[in-house]
mmCIF file of C-alpha atoms in Angstrom:
data_model
loop_
_atom_site.group_PDB
_atom_site.id
_atom_site.type_symbol
_atom_site.label_atom_id
_atom_site.label_comp_id
_atom_site.label_asym_id
_atom_site.label_seq_id
_atom_site.Cartn_x
_atom_site.Cartn_y
_atom_site.Cartn_z
ATOM 1 C CA ILE L 976 -19.415 -23.696 6.273
ATOM 2 C CA ALA L 977 -18.596 -26.258 4.851
ATOM 3 C CA GLY L 978 -21.067 -28.866 4.311
ATOM 4 C CA ILE L 979 -23.696 -26.911 5.526
ATOM 5 C CA ASP L 980 -26.978 -26.140 3.625
ATOM 6 C CA ALA L 981 -27.138 -23.062 1.736
ATOM 7 C CA GLY L 982 -30.023 -22.235 3.526
ATOM 8 C CA THR L 983 -28.441 -21.942 6.667
ATOM 9 C CA ALA L 984 -25.201 -20.345 6.116
ATOM 10 C CA ASP L 985 -26.404 -16.928 4.348
ATOM 11 C CA PHE L 986 -25.365 -14.163 6.806
ATOM 12 C CA LEU L 987 -28.149 -11.848 6.913
ATOM 13 C CA ARG L 988 -31.232 -14.734 6.782
ATOM 14 C CA LEU L 989 -29.673 -16.389 10.029
ATOM 15 C CA TYR L 990 -29.444 -13.039 11.759
ATOM 16 C CA TRP L 991 -32.577 -11.524 10.815
ATOM 17 C CA LYS L 992 -33.831 -15.241 12.586
ATOM 18 C CA ALA L 993 -32.135 -15.429 15.376
ATOM 19 C CA GLN L 994 -32.865 -11.714 16.124
ATOM 20 C CA GLU L 995 -36.517 -11.814 14.888
ATOM 21 C CA LEU L 996 -37.901 -15.425 15.791
ATOM 22 C CA SER L 997 -36.717 -14.679 19.627
ATOM 23 C CA THR L 998 -39.682 -12.202 19.768
ATOM 24 C CA ASP L 999 -42.664 -11.452 19.013
ATOM 25 C CA GLU L 1000 -41.864 -9.476 15.598
ATOM 26 C CA ALA L 1001 -42.689 -12.343 13.469
ATOM 27 C CA VAL L 1002 -44.951 -15.245 12.866
ATOM 28 C CA VAL L 1003 -42.830 -18.885 12.821
ATOM 29 C CA ALA L 1004 -44.937 -20.580 10.244
ATOM 30 C CA TRP L 1005 -41.990 -23.231 8.896
ATOM 31 C CA ASN L 1006 -40.630 -26.618 10.532
ATOM 32 C CA ASP L 1007 -36.803 -26.178 8.531
ATOM 33 C CA PRO L 1008 -34.673 -27.860 11.368
ATOM 34 C CA GLY L 1009 -34.211 -25.802 14.171
ATOM 35 C CA ILE L 1010 -36.350 -22.745 13.580
ATOM 36 C CA GLN L 1011 -38.782 -23.596 15.918
ATOM 37 C CA ASP L 1012 -36.388 -23.537 18.340
ATOM 38 C CA PHE L 1013 -36.351 -19.556 18.191
ATOM 39 C CA HIS L 1014 -40.046 -19.497 19.149
ATOM 40 C CA ASN L 1015 -40.144 -22.090 21.545
ATOM 41 C CA MET L 1016 -37.260 -19.969 23.131
ATOM 42 C CA ASN L 1017 -35.391 -23.426 23.762
ATOM 43 C CA TRP L 1018 -32.353 -23.039 21.209
ATOM 44 C CA GLY L 1019 -28.862 -24.940 21.941
ATOM 45 C CA ALA L 1020 -25.494 -25.156 20.447
ATOM 46 C CA GLN L 1021 -26.506 -28.055 17.967
ATOM 47 C CA ASN L 1022 -29.073 -25.253 16.539
ATOM 48 C CA PRO L 1023 -28.300 -25.770 12.566
ATOM 49 C CA MET L 1024 -29.384 -22.047 11.961
ATOM 50 C CA LEU L 1025 -27.273 -20.600 14.844
ATOM 51 C CA THR L 1026 -23.898 -22.863 13.814
ATOM 52 C CA GLY L 1027 -24.395 -21.273 10.616
ATOM 53 C CA LEU L 1028 -24.471 -17.719 11.599
ATOM 54 C CA PHE L 1029 -21.265 -18.293 13.784
ATOM 55 C CA ALA L 1030 -18.901 -20.102 11.263
ATOM 56 C CA ARG L 1031 -20.504 -17.575 8.914
ATOM 57 C CA CYS L 1032 -18.966 -14.665 10.800
ATOM 58 C CA VAL L 1033 -15.982 -16.589 11.738
ATOM 59 C CA TYR L 1034 -15.441 -16.797 8.294
ATOM 60 C CA VAL L 1035 -15.940 -13.529 7.057
ATOM 61 C CA ILE L 1036 -13.263 -12.432 9.995
ATOM 62 C CA SER L 1037 -11.138 -14.807 8.146
ATOM 63 C CA ILE L 1038 -11.142 -13.374 4.615
ATOM 64 C CA CYS L 1039 -10.822 -10.162 5.827
ATOM 65 C CA ASN L 1040 -7.844 -10.685 7.988
ATOM 66 C CA GLU L 1041 -6.489 -12.529 4.662
ATOM 67 C CA PHE L 1042 -6.909 -9.539 2.770
ATOM 68 C CA LEU L 1043 -5.500 -7.291 4.776
ATOM 69 C CA ARG L 1044 -2.130 -9.674 5.470
ATOM 70 C CA GLU L 1045 -1.749 -8.959 1.275
ATOM 71 C CA SER L 1046 -2.486 -6.077 0.812
ATOM 72 C CA THR L 1047 0.584 -4.070 2.829
ATOM 73 C CA PRO L 1048 1.880 -1.162 1.081
ATOM 74 C CA GLU L 1049 5.251 -3.310 1.139
ATOM 75 C CA LYS L 1050 3.249 -6.385 -0.224
ATOM 76 C CA LEU L 1051 1.803 -3.536 -3.283
ATOM 77 C CA SER L 1052 5.168 -2.284 -3.868
ATOM 78 C CA SER L 1053 6.951 -5.875 -4.023
ATOM 79 C CA ARG L 1054 3.878 -6.703 -6.714
ATOM 80 C CA GLY L 1055 4.372 -3.089 -8.576
ATOM 81 C CA LEU L 1056 0.992 -1.840 -7.725
ATOM 82 C CA SER L 1057 2.398 1.116 -5.347
ATOM 83 C CA SER L 1058 -0.117 3.639 -7.947
ATOM 84 C CA ILE L 1059 -3.492 2.002 -6.551
ATOM 85 C CA GLN L 1060 -1.992 2.550 -2.850
ATOM 86 C CA GLY L 1061 -4.849 5.393 -2.321
ATOM 87 C CA LYS L 1062 -7.605 2.852 -4.007
ATOM 88 C CA ILE L 1063 -6.277 0.151 -1.218
ATOM 89 C CA THR L 1064 -6.063 2.488 1.345
ATOM 90 C CA GLN L 1065 -9.824 2.603 1.309
ATOM 91 C CA MET L 1066 -10.501 -0.904 0.952
ATOM 92 C CA ARG L 1067 -8.373 -1.577 3.634
ATOM 93 C CA ALA L 1068 -10.467 0.581 5.873
ATOM 94 C CA GLU L 1069 -13.706 -0.973 4.443
ATOM 95 C CA THR L 1070 -12.332 -4.268 5.385
ATOM 96 C CA ARG L 1071 -11.410 -3.544 9.048
ATOM 97 C CA PHE L 1072 -15.443 -1.855 9.104
ATOM 98 C CA LEU L 1073 -16.984 -5.512 8.356
ATOM 99 C CA ARG L 1074 -14.466 -7.088 10.152
ATOM 100 C CA ALA L 1075 -15.675 -4.755 13.112
ATOM 101 C CA TYR L 1076 -18.971 -5.344 12.202
ATOM 102 C CA GLN L 1077 -18.680 -9.102 12.381
ATOM 103 C CA TYR L 1078 -17.257 -9.071 15.273
ATOM 104 C CA TRP L 1079 -19.971 -6.933 16.665
ATOM 105 C CA VAL L 1080 -22.569 -9.729 15.816
ATOM 106 C CA LEU L 1081 -20.469 -11.898 17.791
ATOM 107 C CA MET L 1082 -19.962 -10.178 20.677
ATOM 108 C CA ASP L 1083 -23.929 -9.248 20.850
ATOM 109 C CA LEU L 1084 -25.082 -12.555 20.132
ATOM 110 C CA TRP L 1085 -22.306 -14.462 21.863
ATOM 111 C CA GLY L 1086 -20.173 -12.444 23.930
ATOM 112 C CA ASN L 1087 -17.168 -14.526 23.874
ATOM 113 C CA PRO L 1088 -15.945 -15.940 20.633
ATOM 114 C CA PRO L 1089 -12.617 -16.701 19.494
ATOM 115 C CA PHE L 1090 -10.344 -13.671 18.529
ATOM 116 C CA ALA L 1091 -8.080 -13.436 15.747
ATOM 117 C CA THR L 1092 -6.471 -10.663 13.552
ATOM 118 C CA ASP L 1093 -4.382 -9.990 10.693
ATOM 119 C CA ALA L 1094 -1.413 -10.135 12.863
ATOM 120 C CA ASP L 1095 -1.771 -13.967 13.453
ATOM 121 C CA GLY L 1096 -0.887 -16.813 11.763
ATOM 122 C CA ILE L 1097 -2.903 -18.279 9.280
ATOM 123 C CA GLY L 1098 -3.143 -22.671 9.214
ATOM 124 C CA LYS L 1099 -5.035 -24.428 11.818
ATOM 125 C CA ILE L 1100 -4.895 -22.894 15.068
ATOM 126 C CA ASN L 1101 -7.409 -22.442 17.575
ATOM 127 C CA PRO L 1102 -7.970 -18.659 18.385
ATOM 128 C CA PRO L 1103 -7.798 -17.624 21.875
ATOM 129 C CA GLN L 1104 -10.862 -16.813 23.334
ATOM 130 C CA THR L 1105 -12.235 -13.418 24.210
ATOM 131 C CA ASN L 1106 -14.856 -11.255 26.118
ATOM 132 C CA ARG L 1107 -17.462 -8.642 25.508
ATOM 133 C CA THR L 1108 -15.157 -5.928 27.685
ATOM 134 C CA GLN L 1109 -11.975 -6.647 25.449
ATOM 135 C CA LEU L 1110 -14.222 -6.921 22.194
ATOM 136 C CA PHE L 1111 -16.432 -3.734 23.072
ATOM 137 C CA THR L 1112 -13.051 -1.750 23.243
ATOM 138 C CA TYR L 1113 -11.411 -3.558 20.204
ATOM 139 C CA ILE L 1114 -14.565 -1.973 18.106
ATOM 140 C CA GLU L 1115 -14.493 1.219 19.325
ATOM 141 C CA ASN L 1116 -11.051 1.842 18.305
ATOM 142 C CA GLU L 1117 -11.441 0.237 15.053
ATOM 143 C CA LEU L 1118 -13.998 2.047 14.003
ATOM 144 C CA LYS L 1119 -12.414 5.468 14.971
ATOM 145 C CA ALA L 1120 -9.329 4.529 13.233
ATOM 146 C CA ILE L 1121 -10.449 3.787 9.901
ATOM 147 C CA ASP L 1122 -12.372 7.339 9.985
ATOM 148 C CA GLY L 1123 -10.285 8.655 7.964
ATOM 149 C CA ASP L 1124 -9.996 6.798 5.540
ATOM 150 C CA LEU L 1125 -13.391 5.521 4.704
ATOM 151 C CA ALA L 1126 -15.171 7.523 1.681
ATOM 152 C CA ALA L 1127 -17.788 10.546 3.089
ATOM 153 C CA PRO L 1128 -21.426 9.015 3.731
ATOM 154 C CA ARG L 1129 -23.037 8.708 0.507
ATOM 155 C CA THR L 1130 -20.728 8.712 -1.962
ATOM 156 C CA ASN L 1131 -19.489 5.087 -1.323
ATOM 157 C CA GLU L 1132 -20.430 2.713 -4.550
ATOM 158 C CA TYR L 1133 -23.396 0.899 -3.379
ATOM 159 C CA GLY L 1134 -23.014 -1.839 -0.906
ATOM 160 C CA ARG L 1135 -19.523 -0.750 0.296
ATOM 161 C CA ALA L 1136 -19.144 1.063 3.734
ATOM 162 C CA ASP L 1137 -18.469 4.549 3.958
ATOM 163 C CA LYS L 1138 -18.122 6.796 7.508
ATOM 164 C CA ALA L 1139 -21.769 6.686 8.158
ATOM 165 C CA ALA L 1140 -21.506 3.087 8.117
ATOM 166 C CA ALA L 1141 -19.044 3.103 10.892
ATOM 167 C CA TRP L 1142 -20.819 5.874 12.711
ATOM 168 C CA ALA L 1143 -24.279 3.769 12.797
ATOM 169 C CA LEU L 1144 -22.022 0.767 14.367
ATOM 170 C CA LEU L 1145 -20.680 2.924 16.826
ATOM 171 C CA ALA L 1146 -24.328 4.383 17.980
ATOM 172 C CA ARG L 1147 -25.308 0.631 17.843
ATOM 173 C CA LEU L 1148 -22.417 -0.161 20.386
ATOM 174 C CA TYR L 1149 -22.600 2.967 22.678
ATOM 175 C CA LEU L 1150 -26.577 1.947 22.663
ATOM 176 C CA ASN L 1151 -26.094 -0.870 24.039
ATOM 177 C CA ALA L 1152 -22.614 -0.605 26.402
ATOM 178 C CA GLY L 1153 -24.615 -0.969 29.838
ATOM 179 C CA VAL L 1154 -25.074 -4.448 28.209
ATOM 180 C CA TYR L 1155 -21.822 -5.325 26.935
ATOM 181 C CA ILE L 1156 -19.591 -3.748 29.237
ATOM 182 C CA GLY L 1157 -21.728 -2.609 31.864
ATOM 183 C CA THR L 1158 -21.206 1.386 31.873
ATOM 184 C CA PRO L 1159 -23.914 2.766 29.890
ATOM 185 C CA LYS L 1160 -22.791 5.489 27.014
ATOM 186 C CA PHE L 1161 -25.667 7.066 25.877
ATOM 187 C CA THR L 1162 -24.605 10.275 25.232
ATOM 188 C CA GLU L 1163 -21.728 8.743 22.683
ATOM 189 C CA ALA L 1164 -25.127 6.967 21.112
ATOM 190 C CA ILE L 1165 -26.437 10.048 20.687
ATOM 191 C CA THR L 1166 -23.616 12.070 19.243
ATOM 192 C CA TYR L 1167 -22.973 9.362 16.518
ATOM 193 C CA SER L 1168 -26.360 9.093 15.686
ATOM 194 C CA LYS L 1169 -26.332 12.807 14.809
ATOM 195 C CA ARG L 1170 -24.114 12.360 12.790
ATOM 196 C CA VAL L 1171 -25.700 9.730 10.746
ATOM 197 C CA ILE L 1172 -28.673 11.982 10.606
ATOM 198 C CA ASP L 1173 -27.210 15.137 9.807
ATOM 199 C CA ALA L 1174 -25.239 13.168 7.172
ATOM 200 C CA GLY L 1175 -28.533 13.098 4.749
ATOM 201 C CA TYR L 1176 -30.029 10.311 6.242
ATOM 202 C CA THR L 1177 -33.960 10.028 6.165
ATOM 203 C CA LEU L 1178 -37.163 7.557 6.334
ATOM 204 C CA LEU L 1179 -38.426 6.779 3.119
ATOM 205 C CA SER L 1180 -42.486 7.790 3.126
ATOM 206 C CA ASN L 1181 -43.166 4.233 1.990
ATOM 207 C CA TYR L 1182 -41.829 1.491 3.694
ATOM 208 C CA ARG L 1183 -42.805 -0.423 0.532
ATOM 209 C CA TRP L 1184 -40.084 1.302 -1.724
ATOM 210 C CA LEU L 1185 -37.465 -0.539 0.518
ATOM 211 C CA MET L 1186 -38.215 -3.775 -0.889
ATOM 212 C CA LEU L 1187 -38.406 -2.751 -4.966
ATOM 213 C CA ALA L 1188 -35.808 -4.127 -7.223
ATOM 214 C CA ASP L 1189 -34.569 -0.728 -7.817
ATOM 215 C CA ASN L 1190 -34.280 0.600 -4.123
ATOM 216 C CA ASN L 1191 -30.605 1.761 -5.099
ATOM 217 C CA LEU L 1192 -31.659 4.515 -6.750
ATOM 218 C CA ASN L 1193 -31.372 7.731 -4.477
ATOM 219 C CA ASN L 1194 -32.663 5.916 -1.146
ATOM 220 C CA PRO L 1195 -31.797 8.417 2.116
ATOM 221 C CA GLU L 1196 -32.821 5.442 4.168
ATOM 222 C CA PHE L 1197 -30.023 2.427 3.013
ATOM 223 C CA ILE L 1198 -26.422 3.630 5.396
ATOM 224 C CA TRP L 1199 -24.967 0.065 4.212
ATOM 225 C CA THR L 1200 -26.463 -2.819 2.813
ATOM 226 C CA LEU L 1201 -25.810 -6.359 1.762
ATOM 227 C CA ASN L 1202 -26.205 -6.584 -2.269
ATOM 228 C CA TYR L 1203 -29.095 -9.247 -3.549
ATOM 229 C CA ASP L 1204 -29.544 -9.033 -6.734
ATOM 230 C CA GLY L 1205 -31.482 -11.980 -8.831
#
């Protein structure tokens, strides 16, 4: 993301544009470089917004990998931090969720991104490319593996992932399994969707309440948020 304009390097803004402006769900009324490509269905590899979105996802994955490398029980012990191991265990699970989420975005939009984890070395390397089938299995396994270390639904700090966030991502993964791996998994999608619903999540009666500055207060609709605070 070095050298990229801030307006074309923000994850949520660019992800929204890629998902919404390429449909008839939103009106394209601006002339930012690359934005008309979505509406005209003629985007390419040089589209600055797609370049920024791809780079941002890979950057977040790199940060997640580094946190996981530096927060192992062995490294905590060597630094005299064993007393916070429980807290770090939960944070490591949240980090693995965030990494899985970013890989899901890359899999969904690009299909075969470069793949690296905390087990790989650091430095200037070219990670091997993966494919949707391999990435689907990786994301599925990661989300299931961290379930026991994540906070219970609606108990974590606002903006941090919990079990319901992982369940919701699994539901999305399974909902589109027919596209990702060629095998429908609607039963699994229903199972994990029901877990989220049964955890107490429901739609607000007034959609506008989602946009308020205090929308984090007792909000039963938000499952996992990317916090934007003025």
